[in-house]
PDB file of C-alpha atoms in Angstrom:
ATOM      1  CA  UNK A  93     116.831  59.504 113.777  1.00 80.00           C
ATOM      2  CA  UNK A  94     115.266  62.797 115.735  1.00 80.00           C
ATOM      3  CA  UNK A  95     118.628  64.395 115.003  1.00 87.00           C
ATOM      4  CA  UNK A  96     118.448  63.740 111.197  1.00 88.00           C
ATOM      5  CA  UNK A  97     114.950  65.097 110.912  1.00 87.00           C
ATOM      6  CA  UNK A  98     116.213  68.184 112.851  1.00 91.00           C
ATOM      7  CA  UNK A  99     119.188  68.360 110.200  1.00 92.00           C
ATOM      8  CA  UNK A 100     116.937  68.166 107.173  1.00 91.00           C
ATOM      9  CA  UNK A 101     114.425  71.048 108.946  1.00 94.00           C
ATOM     10  CA  UNK A 102     117.461  73.430 109.351  1.00 95.00           C
ATOM     11  CA  UNK A 103     118.530  72.529 105.562  1.00 94.00           C
ATOM     12  CA  UNK A 104     115.086  73.288 104.202  1.00 97.00           C
ATOM     13  CA  UNK A 105     115.096  76.375 106.139  1.00 96.00           C
ATOM     14  CA  UNK A 106     118.331  77.646 104.957  1.00 96.00           C
ATOM     15  CA  UNK A 107     117.187  76.913 101.469  1.00 97.00           C
ATOM     16  CA  UNK A 108     113.795  78.875 101.732  1.00 98.00           C
ATOM     17  CA  UNK A 109     115.713  81.766 103.066  1.00 98.00           C
ATOM     18  CA  UNK A 110     118.095  81.809 100.154  1.00 98.00           C
ATOM     19  CA  UNK A 111     115.514  81.502  97.614  1.00 98.00           C
ATOM     20  CA  UNK A 112     113.387  84.305  99.250  1.00 97.00           C
ATOM     21  CA  UNK A 113     116.533  86.474  99.314  1.00 97.00           C
ATOM     22  CA  UNK A 114     117.375  85.695  95.427  1.00 98.00           C
ATOM     23  CA  UNK A 115     113.495  86.689  94.354  1.00 97.00           C
ATOM     24  CA  UNK A 116     113.828  89.776  96.386  1.00 96.00           C
ATOM     25  CA  UNK A 117     116.790  90.923  94.729  1.00 96.00           C
ATOM     26  CA  UNK A 118     115.778  89.853  91.496  1.00 97.00           C
ATOM     27  CA  UNK A 119     112.554  92.035  91.857  1.00 95.00           C
ATOM     28  CA  UNK A 120     114.431  94.945  92.868  1.00 93.00           C
ATOM     29  CA  UNK A 121     116.509  94.521  89.803  1.00 95.00           C
ATOM     30  CA  UNK A 122     113.542  94.678  87.517  1.00 96.00           C
ATOM     31  CA  UNK A 123     112.483  97.947  89.209  1.00 94.00           C
ATOM     32  CA  UNK A 124     109.257  96.447  91.183  1.00 93.00           C
ATOM     33  CA  UNK A 125     108.780  98.558  94.039  1.00 89.00           C
ATOM     34  CA  UNK A 126     108.429  96.477  97.123  1.00 90.00           C
ATOM     35  CA  UNK A 127     106.729  96.777 100.540  1.00 90.00           C
ATOM     36  CA  UNK A 128     103.191  98.510 101.373  1.00 87.00           C
ATOM     37  CA  UNK A 129     101.553 100.330  99.281  1.00 85.00           C
ATOM     38  CA  UNK A 130     101.361 104.366 100.232  1.00 81.00           C
ATOM     39  CA  UNK A 131      97.558 104.829 101.596  1.00 87.00           C
ATOM     40  CA  UNK A 132      96.817 107.876  99.359  1.00 92.00           C
ATOM     41  CA  UNK A 133      93.435 107.620  99.914  1.00 94.00           C
ATOM     42  CA  UNK A 134      93.669 107.992 103.836  1.00 95.00           C
ATOM     43  CA  UNK A 135      96.031 110.917 103.402  1.00 94.00           C
ATOM     44  CA  UNK A 136      93.662 112.675 101.277  1.00 95.00           C
ATOM     45  CA  UNK A 137      90.560 112.305 103.699  1.00 96.00           C
ATOM     46  CA  UNK A 138      92.901 113.601 106.609  1.00 97.00           C
ATOM     47  CA  UNK A 139      93.981 116.539 104.832  1.00 96.00           C
ATOM     48  CA  UNK A 140      90.134 117.007 103.904  1.00 96.00           C
ATOM     49  CA  UNK A 141      89.076 116.915 107.136  1.00 96.00           C
ATOM     50  CA  UNK A 142      91.879 119.334 108.628  1.00 96.00           C
ATOM     51  CA  UNK A 143      90.483 121.792 105.639  1.00 96.00           C
ATOM     52  CA  UNK A 144      87.331 121.811 107.382  1.00 96.00           C
ATOM     53  CA  UNK A 145      88.680 122.911 110.465  1.00 96.00           C
ATOM     54  CA  UNK A 146      87.868 119.515 112.325  1.00 96.00           C
ATOM     55  CA  UNK A 147      90.197 118.738 115.660  1.00 96.00           C
ATOM     56  CA  UNK A 148      92.519 115.550 114.955  1.00 97.00           C
ATOM     57  CA  UNK A 149      89.702 113.719 117.747  1.00 96.00           C
ATOM     58  CA  UNK A 150      86.565 114.789 115.727  1.00 96.00           C
ATOM     59  CA  UNK A 151      88.359 113.723 112.328  1.00 97.00           C
ATOM     60  CA  UNK A 152      89.214 110.496 113.906  1.00 97.00           C
ATOM     61  CA  UNK A 153      85.718 110.088 114.768  1.00 96.00           C
ATOM     62  CA  UNK A 154      84.113 111.304 111.666  1.00 95.00           C
ATOM     63  CA  UNK A 155      86.549 108.903 109.375  1.00 96.00           C
ATOM     64  CA  UNK A 156      86.343 106.023 111.513  1.00 96.00           C
ATOM     65  CA  UNK A 157      90.325 105.977 111.916  1.00 96.00           C
ATOM     66  CA  UNK A 158      92.593 105.677 114.776  1.00 96.00           C
ATOM     67  CA  UNK A 159      93.959 109.195 116.371  1.00 97.00           C
ATOM     68  CA  UNK A 160      97.070 107.900 115.496  1.00 96.00           C
ATOM     69  CA  UNK A 161      96.425 107.261 112.075  1.00 95.00           C
ATOM     70  CA  UNK A 162      95.110 110.885 111.972  1.00 96.00           C
ATOM     71  CA  UNK A 163      98.172 112.116 113.368  1.00 96.00           C
ATOM     72  CA  UNK A 164     100.397 110.549 110.982  1.00 94.00           C
ATOM     73  CA  UNK A 165      98.605 112.188 108.136  1.00 94.00           C
ATOM     74  CA  UNK A 166      97.742 115.377 109.803  1.00 94.00           C
ATOM     75  CA  UNK A 167     100.730 118.041 108.752  1.00 90.00           C
ATOM     76  CA  UNK A 168     102.054 116.356 105.284  1.00 82.00           C
TER      77      UNK A 168
END
């Protein structure tokens, strides 16, 4: 009995994976942009801090961002 439930669960999981792949493919064909949106506001704020002459650590403190985020957008 337990093996039968396991088989059904595995079958359902594979169907979910198939439907997800089909949906992603359809979205790509429709020209939809997938993934996380670009953080343009963060990039702009970091560049402004750089232009003001702040160091990376001071920019991180004043903007409330992590140093890794500052470094990511510092030289763009």
